[in-house]
GROMACS .gro file of C-alpha atoms in nm:
model
  398
    1MET     CA    1  -0.352  -0.275   0.031
    2GLY     CA    2  -1.013  -1.192  -0.204
    3ALA     CA    3  -0.679  -1.364  -0.121
    4LEU     CA    4  -0.386  -1.494  -0.298
    5ALA     CA    5  -0.265  -1.843  -0.362
    6LEU     CA    6   0.095  -1.829  -0.467
    7CYS     CA    7   0.251  -2.093  -0.687
    8ARG     CA    8   0.629  -2.141  -0.659
    9ARG     CA    9   0.888  -2.230  -0.914
   10ASN     CA   10   0.990  -2.585  -0.870
   11LYS     CA   11   0.666  -2.658  -0.688
   12PRO     CA   12   0.367  -2.813  -0.852
   13LEU     CA   13   0.158  -2.570  -1.050
   14GLY     CA   14  -0.146  -2.535  -0.827
   15CYS     CA   15  -0.165  -2.365  -0.504
   16ARG     CA   16  -0.202  -2.517  -0.169
   17ARG     CA   17  -0.444  -2.250  -0.047
   18SER     CA   18  -0.739  -2.159  -0.249
   19LEU     CA   19  -0.857  -1.797  -0.305
   20PRO     CA   20  -1.199  -1.677  -0.287
   21GLN     CA   21  -1.336  -1.525  -0.600
   22THR     CA   22  -1.132  -1.496  -0.925
   23HIS     CA   23  -0.759  -1.513  -0.864
   24GLN     CA   24  -0.576  -1.846  -0.803
   25CYS     CA   25  -0.224  -1.707  -0.874
   26ALA     CA   26  -0.273  -1.339  -0.824
   27GLY     CA   27  -0.170  -1.079  -0.570
   28ARG     CA   28  -0.194  -0.769  -0.318
   29TYR     CA   29  -0.118  -0.439  -0.425
   30GLY     CA   30  -0.125  -0.673  -0.710
   31MET     CA   31  -0.104  -0.967  -0.471
   32ILE     CA   32  -0.468  -0.981  -0.347
   33ARG     CA   33  -0.627  -0.648  -0.432
   34THR     CA   34  -0.939  -0.781  -0.620
   35GLY     CA   35  -1.116  -0.973  -0.358
   36PHE     CA   36  -1.112  -0.770  -0.032
   37ILE     CA   37  -1.380  -0.524  -0.120
   38LEU     CA   38  -1.643  -0.555  -0.379
   39LEU     CA   39  -1.534  -0.294  -0.614
   40VAL     CA   40  -1.805  -0.133  -0.799
   41LEU     CA   41  -1.720   0.140  -1.061
   42LEU     CA   42  -1.989   0.385  -0.951
   43PHE     CA   43  -1.948   0.750  -0.939
   44ALA     CA   44  -2.249   0.829  -0.744
   45PRO     CA   45  -2.404   1.178  -0.736
   46LEU     CA   46  -2.399   1.328  -0.382
   47SER     CA   47  -2.725   1.293  -0.212
   48GLY     CA   48  -2.897   1.529   0.028
   49CYS     CA   49  -2.802   1.886   0.112
   50LEU     CA   50  -2.464   2.013   0.231
   51SER     CA   51  -2.457   2.208   0.547
   52THR     CA   52  -2.170   2.378   0.727
   53ASP     CA   53  -2.131   2.201   1.068
   54SER     CA   54  -1.804   2.343   1.214
   55ILE     CA   55  -1.444   2.473   1.140
   56THR     CA   56  -1.164   2.233   1.233
   57ASP     CA   57  -0.793   2.315   1.193
   58GLY     CA   58  -0.885   2.606   0.964
   59CYS     CA   59  -1.111   2.381   0.744
   60VAL     CA   60  -1.473   2.447   0.703
   61ILE     CA   61  -1.629   2.097   0.780
   62THR     CA   62  -1.951   2.004   0.615
   63THR     CA   63  -2.155   1.699   0.590
   64SER     CA   64  -2.456   1.560   0.356
   65SER     CA   65  -2.769   1.393   0.464
   66ASP     CA   66  -2.778   1.025   0.527
   67ASP     CA   67  -2.949   0.827   0.254
   68LYS     CA   68  -2.836   0.485   0.408
   69THR     CA   69  -2.568   0.404   0.133
   70LEU     CA   70  -2.208   0.447   0.241
   71THR     CA   71  -1.994   0.542  -0.062
   72ILE     CA   72  -1.617   0.444  -0.038
   73VAL     CA   73  -1.359   0.579  -0.272
   74THR     CA   74  -1.064   0.335  -0.292
   75TYR     CA   75  -0.824   0.160  -0.519
   76ASP     CA   76  -0.823  -0.200  -0.592
   77ILE     CA   77  -0.744  -0.285  -0.231
   78ILE     CA   78  -0.859  -0.616  -0.117
   79ALA     CA   79  -1.020  -0.602   0.223
   80LEU     CA   80  -1.363  -0.743   0.262
   81SER     CA   81  -1.531  -1.037   0.108
   82ASP     CA   82  -1.884  -0.994  -0.030
   83GLU     CA   83  -2.009  -1.200   0.272
   84VAL     CA   84  -1.845  -0.961   0.511
   85LEU     CA   85  -1.971  -0.657   0.337
   86GLN     CA   86  -2.303  -0.801   0.371
   87GLU     CA   87  -2.251  -0.860   0.732
   88PHE     CA   88  -2.182  -0.497   0.781
   89THR     CA   89  -2.493  -0.405   0.589
   90ASN     CA   90  -2.694  -0.654   0.813
   91GLN     CA   91  -2.555  -0.503   1.123
   92THR     CA   92  -2.595  -0.141   1.041
   93GLY     CA   93  -2.859  -0.114   0.759
   94TYR     CA   94  -2.606   0.086   0.546
   95SER     CA   95  -2.532  -0.054   0.199
   96ILE     CA   96  -2.193   0.003   0.046
   97GLU     CA   97  -2.103   0.144  -0.291
   98MET     CA   98  -1.747   0.181  -0.437
   99ILE     CA   99  -1.571   0.446  -0.643
  100ARG     CA  100  -1.242   0.280  -0.763
  101THR     CA  101  -0.914   0.455  -0.867
  102ASP     CA  102  -0.594   0.311  -0.984
  103ASP     CA  103  -0.373   0.375  -0.671
  104ALA     CA  104  -0.372   0.571  -0.342
  105GLY     CA  105  -0.272   0.882  -0.555
  106GLY     CA  106  -0.585   0.832  -0.756
  107ILE     CA  107  -0.784   0.851  -0.422
  108LEU     CA  108  -0.619   1.184  -0.345
  109GLU     CA  109  -0.683   1.305  -0.718
  110GLN     CA  110  -1.057   1.203  -0.699
  111LEU     CA  111  -1.089   1.399  -0.367
  112LEU     CA  112  -0.927   1.698  -0.504
  113LEU     CA  113  -1.144   1.698  -0.817
  114THR     CA  114  -1.445   1.658  -0.650
  115LYS     CA  115  -1.392   1.882  -0.344
  116GLU     CA  116  -1.669   2.123  -0.421
  117ALA     CA  117  -1.910   1.829  -0.473
  118PRO     CA  118  -1.793   1.532  -0.300
  119GLN     CA  119  -1.900   1.188  -0.438
  120ALA     CA  120  -1.792   0.961  -0.163
  121ASP     CA  121  -1.842   0.950   0.215
  122LEU     CA  122  -1.524   0.749   0.313
  123ALA     CA  123  -1.184   0.739   0.160
  124LEU     CA  124  -0.998   0.408   0.212
  125GLY     CA  125  -0.642   0.359   0.120
  126LEU     CA  126  -0.468   0.707   0.161
  127ASP     CA  127  -0.122   0.625   0.289
  128ASN     CA  128   0.124   0.840   0.488
  129THR     CA  129   0.284   0.971   0.172
  130TYR     CA  130  -0.044   1.122   0.068
  131LEU     CA  131  -0.242   1.187   0.392
  132GLN     CA  132  -0.084   1.530   0.478
  133THR     CA  133  -0.177   1.669   0.141
  134ALA     CA  134  -0.530   1.560   0.185
  135LEU     CA  135  -0.525   1.728   0.539
  136ASP     CA  136  -0.375   2.050   0.389
  137ASN     CA  137  -0.645   2.079   0.132
  138CYS     CA  138  -0.934   2.030   0.386
  139LEU     CA  139  -1.044   1.712   0.209
  140LEU     CA  140  -1.112   1.515   0.520
  141ALA     CA  141  -1.336   1.559   0.820
  142PRO     CA  142  -1.321   1.422   1.189
  143HIS     CA  143  -1.454   1.085   1.271
  144SER     CA  144  -1.629   1.006   1.590
  145ALA     CA  145  -1.580   0.627   1.599
  146THR     CA  146  -1.491   0.451   1.915
  147LEU     CA  147  -1.145   0.290   1.856
  148PRO     CA  148  -0.990  -0.015   2.007
  149ASP     CA  149  -0.627  -0.021   2.136
  150LEU     CA  150  -0.404   0.054   1.831
  151ASP     CA  151  -0.038  -0.040   1.770
  152PRO     CA  152   0.158   0.264   1.867
  153GLN     CA  153   0.365   0.222   1.551
  154ALA     CA  154   0.066   0.261   1.339
  155LEU     CA  155   0.005   0.607   1.518
  156VAL     CA  156   0.352   0.735   1.458
  157PRO     CA  157   0.289   0.915   1.115
  158TYR     CA  158  -0.050   1.064   1.225
  159ALA     CA  159  -0.254   1.020   1.540
  160GLY     CA  160  -0.521   1.272   1.500
  161ASN     CA  161  -0.903   1.224   1.438
  162MET     CA  162  -0.907   1.297   1.072
  163ALA     CA  163  -0.789   0.954   0.962
  164VAL     CA  164  -0.770   0.610   1.125
  165PRO     CA  165  -0.503   0.348   1.035
  166PHE     CA  166  -0.646   0.014   0.925
  167ASP     CA  167  -0.339  -0.167   0.797
  168GLN     CA  168   0.037  -0.129   0.771
  169GLY     CA  169   0.361  -0.277   0.651
  170TYR     CA  170   0.717  -0.194   0.554
  171VAL     CA  171   0.811  -0.123   0.195
  172CYS     CA  172   1.168  -0.248   0.095
  173LEU     CA  173   1.368  -0.416  -0.165
  174ASN     CA  174   1.297  -0.792  -0.248
  175VAL     CA  175   1.574  -0.987  -0.421
  176ASP     CA  176   1.559  -1.328  -0.594
  177THR     CA  177   1.823  -1.526  -0.385
  178GLN     CA  178   1.820  -1.823  -0.632
  179ALA     CA  179   1.896  -1.590  -0.924
  180LEU     CA  180   2.200  -1.422  -0.722
  181GLU     CA  181   2.332  -1.782  -0.648
  182GLU     CA  182   2.294  -1.906  -1.024
  183ASN     CA  183   2.468  -1.605  -1.145
  184ASN     CA  184   2.740  -1.576  -0.869
  185VAL     CA  185   2.621  -1.226  -0.764
  186SER     CA  186   2.672  -1.121  -0.384
  187TYR     CA  187   2.367  -1.051  -0.173
  188PRO     CA  188   2.352  -0.656  -0.171
  189THR     CA  189   2.398  -0.478   0.168
  190THR     CA  190   2.399  -0.121   0.036
  191LEU     CA  191   2.203   0.068  -0.226
  192GLU     CA  192   2.540   0.191  -0.393
  193GLU     CA  193   2.621  -0.181  -0.494
  194LEU     CA  194   2.319  -0.164  -0.719
  195VAL     CA  195   2.486   0.072  -0.965
  196ASN     CA  196   2.750  -0.215  -1.042
  197GLU     CA  197   2.770  -0.368  -1.372
  198GLU     CA  198   2.643  -0.699  -1.242
  199TRP     CA  199   2.323  -0.533  -1.174
  200LYS     CA  200   2.266  -0.377  -1.521
  201GLY     CA  201   1.921  -0.435  -1.640
  202ARG     CA  202   1.838  -0.648  -1.332
  203THR     CA  203   1.637  -0.407  -1.118
  204ALA     CA  204   1.281  -0.296  -1.134
  205PHE     CA  205   1.126   0.002  -0.973
  206PRO     CA  206   0.753   0.124  -0.970
  207SER     CA  207   0.748   0.501  -1.038
  208PRO     CA  208   0.704   0.730  -0.741
  209THR     CA  209   0.478   0.944  -0.954
  210THR     CA  210   0.199   0.668  -1.002
  211SER     CA  211   0.278   0.399  -0.728
  212SER     CA  212   0.240   0.440  -0.348
  213PRO     CA  213   0.506   0.170  -0.289
  214GLY     CA  214   0.739   0.342  -0.542
  215ARG     CA  215   0.668   0.662  -0.369
  216ALA     CA  216   0.751   0.526  -0.025
  217PHE     CA  217   1.079   0.363  -0.139
  218MET     CA  218   1.200   0.678  -0.314
  219THR     CA  219   1.130   0.864   0.015
  220ALA     CA  220   1.334   0.613   0.193
  221THR     CA  221   1.615   0.677  -0.047
  222ILE     CA  222   1.614   1.046   0.038
  223ASP     CA  223   1.680   0.946   0.403
  224TYR     CA  224   1.918   0.665   0.333
  225PHE     CA  225   2.156   0.893   0.124
  226GLU     CA  226   2.120   1.197   0.373
  227GLN     CA  227   2.220   0.971   0.680
  228GLN     CA  228   2.495   0.748   0.550
  229SER     CA  229   2.625   0.832   0.197
  230SER     CA  230   2.835   1.095   0.022
  231MET     CA  231   2.612   1.020  -0.273
  232ASP     CA  232   2.298   1.231  -0.329
  233ALA     CA  233   1.990   1.034  -0.370
  234MET     CA  234   1.904   1.169  -0.699
  235GLU     CA  235   2.267   1.102  -0.819
  236TRP     CA  236   2.192   0.735  -0.723
  237TRP     CA  237   1.874   0.733  -0.910
  238GLU     CA  238   2.055   0.882  -1.232
  239ALA     CA  239   2.325   0.610  -1.184
  240MET     CA  240   2.046   0.342  -1.163
  241ALA     CA  241   1.887   0.476  -1.481
  242ASP     CA  242   2.230   0.462  -1.639
  243ASN     CA  243   2.237   0.097  -1.528
  244ASP     CA  244   1.943   0.025  -1.724
  245ALA     CA  245   1.697   0.005  -1.435
  246ILE     CA  246   1.342  -0.087  -1.550
  247PHE     CA  247   1.088   0.173  -1.436
  248THR     CA  248   0.715   0.081  -1.434
  249SER     CA  249   0.393   0.260  -1.380
  250GLY     CA  250   0.312   0.053  -1.076
  251TRP     CA  251   0.390  -0.217  -0.829
  252THR     CA  252   0.208  -0.486  -1.021
  253GLU     CA  253   0.418  -0.455  -1.348
  254ALA     CA  254   0.740  -0.443  -1.153
  255TYR     CA  255   0.668  -0.738  -0.929
  256GLU     CA  256   0.445  -0.968  -1.145
  257THR     CA  257   0.587  -0.900  -1.483
  258HIS     CA  258   0.956  -0.826  -1.420
  259TYR     CA  259   1.068  -0.974  -1.094
  260THR     CA  260   1.210  -1.328  -1.106
  261GLY     CA  261   1.144  -1.413  -0.743
  262GLY     CA  262   0.782  -1.395  -0.688
  263TYR     CA  263   0.452  -1.569  -0.798
  264GLY     CA  264   0.458  -1.365  -1.132
  265VAL     CA  265   0.672  -1.638  -1.288
  266TRP     CA  266   0.346  -1.850  -1.339
  267GLY     CA  267   0.150  -1.554  -1.489
  268GLU     CA  268   0.098  -1.475  -1.859
  269GLY     CA  269   0.321  -1.206  -1.997
  270HIS     CA  270   0.593  -1.265  -1.729
  271ILE     CA  271   0.937  -1.126  -1.862
  272GLY     CA  272   1.150  -1.211  -1.570
  273ASP     CA  273   1.441  -0.978  -1.630
  274ALA     CA  274   1.477  -0.827  -1.278
  275TRP     CA  275   1.636  -0.998  -0.980
  276LEU     CA  276   1.533  -0.716  -0.750
  277THR     CA  277   1.235  -0.505  -0.706
  278VAL     CA  278   1.024  -0.268  -0.453
  279SER     CA  279   0.762  -0.464  -0.260
  280TYR     CA  280   0.687  -0.513   0.110
  281CYS     CA  281   0.938  -0.666   0.374
  282HIS     CA  282   0.669  -0.921   0.439
  283SER     CA  283   0.610  -1.020   0.075
  284PRO     CA  284   0.860  -1.311   0.101
  285GLY     CA  285   0.647  -1.423   0.399
  286VAL     CA  286   0.333  -1.396   0.177
  287GLU     CA  287   0.513  -1.617  -0.097
  288ALA     CA  288   0.607  -1.868   0.178
  289TYR     CA  289   0.263  -1.870   0.332
  290TYR     CA  290   0.077  -1.939   0.014
  291GLY     CA  291   0.389  -2.159  -0.124
  292GLY     CA  292   0.390  -2.420   0.146
  293ASN     CA  293   0.672  -2.256   0.343
  294TYR     CA  294   0.878  -2.213   0.024
  295THR     CA  295   1.013  -1.893  -0.127
  296ILE     CA  296   1.327  -1.789  -0.308
  297SER     CA  297   1.242  -1.425  -0.240
  298SER     CA  298   1.415  -1.229   0.037
  299ALA     CA  299   1.366  -0.885   0.183
  300LEU     CA  300   1.673  -0.656   0.216
  301ASP     CA  301   1.714  -0.500   0.568
  302ILE     CA  302   1.931  -0.214   0.479
  303ASP     CA  303   1.930   0.086   0.722
  304TYR     CA  304   1.704   0.378   0.622
  305ALA     CA  305   1.625   0.204   0.284
  306SER     CA  306   1.276   0.091   0.390
  307PHE     CA  307   0.965   0.291   0.473
  308HIS     CA  308   0.679   0.222   0.731
  309GLN     CA  309   0.365   0.259   0.519
  310VAL     CA  310   0.028   0.294   0.710
  311GLU     CA  311  -0.302   0.307   0.519
  312TYR     CA  312  -0.591   0.511   0.637
  313ALA     CA  313  -0.963   0.525   0.648
  314ALA     CA  314  -1.116   0.874   0.658
  315LYS     CA  315  -1.430   1.066   0.644
  316VAL     CA  316  -1.460   1.280   0.340
  317ASN     CA  317  -1.534   1.639   0.403
  318GLY     CA  318  -1.868   1.704   0.262
  319GLY     CA  319  -1.961   1.340   0.244
  320GLY     CA  320  -2.260   1.160   0.397
  321SER     CA  321  -2.354   1.078   0.753
  322GLN     CA  322  -2.116   1.062   1.048
  323SER     CA  323  -2.291   0.749   1.167
  324ALA     CA  324  -2.231   0.550   0.869
  325VAL     CA  325  -1.860   0.642   0.842
  326ASP     CA  326  -1.814   0.578   1.213
  327ALA     CA  327  -1.985   0.243   1.188
  328PHE     CA  328  -1.766   0.130   0.904
  329ILE     CA  329  -1.446   0.239   1.080
  330GLU     CA  330  -1.544   0.051   1.378
  331PHE     CA  331  -1.640  -0.239   1.183
  332LEU     CA  332  -1.297  -0.224   0.990
  333LEU     CA  333  -1.111  -0.209   1.318
  334SER     CA  334  -1.307  -0.482   1.490
  335GLU     CA  335  -1.109  -0.780   1.600
  336GLU     CA  336  -1.297  -1.008   1.385
  337ILE     CA  337  -1.192  -0.809   1.079
  338ASN     CA  338  -0.858  -0.655   1.167
  339ILE     CA  339  -0.681  -0.933   1.331
  340ASN     CA  340  -0.713  -1.119   0.988
  341MET     CA  341  -0.531  -0.851   0.789
  342PRO     CA  342  -0.225  -1.064   0.723
  343GLU     CA  343  -0.424  -1.344   0.558
  344ASN     CA  344  -0.696  -1.143   0.400
  345ASN     CA  345  -0.517  -0.827   0.294
  346LEU     CA  346  -0.161  -0.943   0.305
  347MET     CA  347  -0.065  -0.655   0.543
  348TYR     CA  348  -0.017  -0.609   0.908
  349SER     CA  349  -0.305  -0.559   1.156
  350VAL     CA  350  -0.306  -0.229   1.343
  351LEU     CA  351  -0.453  -0.370   1.656
  352GLU     CA  352  -0.213  -0.355   1.950
  353GLY     CA  353  -0.023  -0.693   2.018
  354GLN     CA  354  -0.093  -0.840   1.664
  355ASP     CA  355   0.173  -0.981   1.445
  356LEU     CA  356   0.186  -1.196   1.132
  357PRO     CA  357   0.102  -1.578   1.166
  358GLU     CA  358   0.380  -1.827   1.215
  359THR     CA  359   0.199  -2.066   0.986
  360ASP     CA  360   0.422  -2.174   0.687
  361GLY     CA  361   0.696  -1.939   0.740
  362TYR     CA  362   0.489  -1.626   0.701
  363ARG     CA  363   0.650  -1.463   1.020
  364TYR     CA  364   0.982  -1.622   0.955
  365HIS     CA  365   1.035  -1.485   0.608
  366SER     CA  366   0.904  -1.128   0.693
  367PRO     CA  367   1.180  -0.928   0.845
  368VAL     CA  368   1.112  -0.608   1.042
  369PRO     CA  369   1.360  -0.345   0.940
  370THR     CA  370   1.610  -0.263   1.187
  371GLN     CA  371   1.625   0.101   1.101
  372PRO     CA  372   1.352   0.232   0.865
  373SER     CA  373   1.348   0.562   0.719
  374GLU     CA  374   1.270   0.852   0.965
  375ILE     CA  375   1.136   1.119   0.734
  376THR     CA  376   0.824   1.295   0.878
  377THR     CA  377   0.487   1.321   0.732
  378GLU     CA  378   0.528   1.693   0.726
  379ARG     CA  379   0.857   1.685   0.540
  380ILE     CA  380   0.707   1.447   0.291
  381ASP     CA  381   0.436   1.704   0.225
  382ASP     CA  382   0.661   2.001   0.198
  383GLU     CA  383   0.924   1.842  -0.031
  384MET     CA  384   0.738   1.548  -0.222
  385GLU     CA  385   0.668   1.760  -0.540
  386SER     CA  386   1.034   1.876  -0.569
  387TRP     CA  387   1.148   1.524  -0.511
  388LEU     CA  388   0.927   1.397  -0.782
  389MET     CA  389   1.065   1.656  -1.037
  390ASP     CA  390   1.416   1.580  -0.938
  391TRP     CA  391   1.341   1.197  -0.976
  392ARG     CA  392   1.180   1.251  -1.323
  393LYS     CA  393   1.485   1.446  -1.415
  394ALA     CA  394   1.743   1.210  -1.272
  395THR     CA  395   1.569   0.895  -1.442
  396GLN     CA  396   1.402   1.034  -1.753
  397ALA     CA  397   1.113   0.828  -1.646
  398LEU     CA  398   0.745   0.925  -1.615
   0.00000   0.00000   0.00000
């Protein structure tokens, strides 16, 4: 998924860019997720009456009456400042209230639990490892928003009218190059190398059962080992567990607490026992951007070991007025908002022709994977539960 000011080791403590609101050395996904949207913990009751409108793709589509309040279910994604949200309200007359969950998986769980009496009008933050499940369970409804020209890559996982991409990025392994140099460890070029003794206890992985980046990376490992290795993916995960890999509940703990190569080194409770972790391929670029073009973190471009993640905005089936949802989607995809995703949400824009800024090494330190995973959304939906069961068995982790 406010902003981030990244302080670097060997740099003066204090960041060259200031953050709105509360976090001076904090982050998205962890790295800036507390300032983008005003997150109000509000489980609002559904207003108005439900009425059946149509049947789409075998799903009965319903909507509720419009009470001029748009309720959004999201996780601690950072997207819009209070001022920008107020601008949306001023433009449209719709006020915004939030229901917050812990992660993209929490959004799906919230939608499933409230399917018969939806509490939200818009879901913001389901990604392409969760979207198909939401579609299969008739949790979403078509939008009628007028869309700008979108990056074709953002439409590869899903191009229908039940969800609209609003940001994107590649999930991959990040490594602390300084730690490798200091410990005379070679820069890894394959996943198999990470089971070697020199990596014992030096890797941290967010769990795919509770973390969307963790789920994305696990999915990529399925493809990696099917494409170019005699080892099975779950055999690799078991070997990693035997090599004392650190498994965490989410990205924040893995990156901020355990990883030695990121801004977490300045935070309280930093352990710093992992030279490698799962993040985004542009995370080193973010580190450089907020650290004055300085970073010791590097993204690993290993064929099939990265995953193109797309995050979506989608109307909730049974939620509030079509016009409110459409207005917010159009606002979120406006050039004024979406072109600034790299700075304000630390993710790529989904508008056609946009890229990361060149400023302070953001673009330079953000490699685009040569060959990301090619696993389809449909296969993810069909096999995810069995993958997760196999992963738990292989790692003995939650």
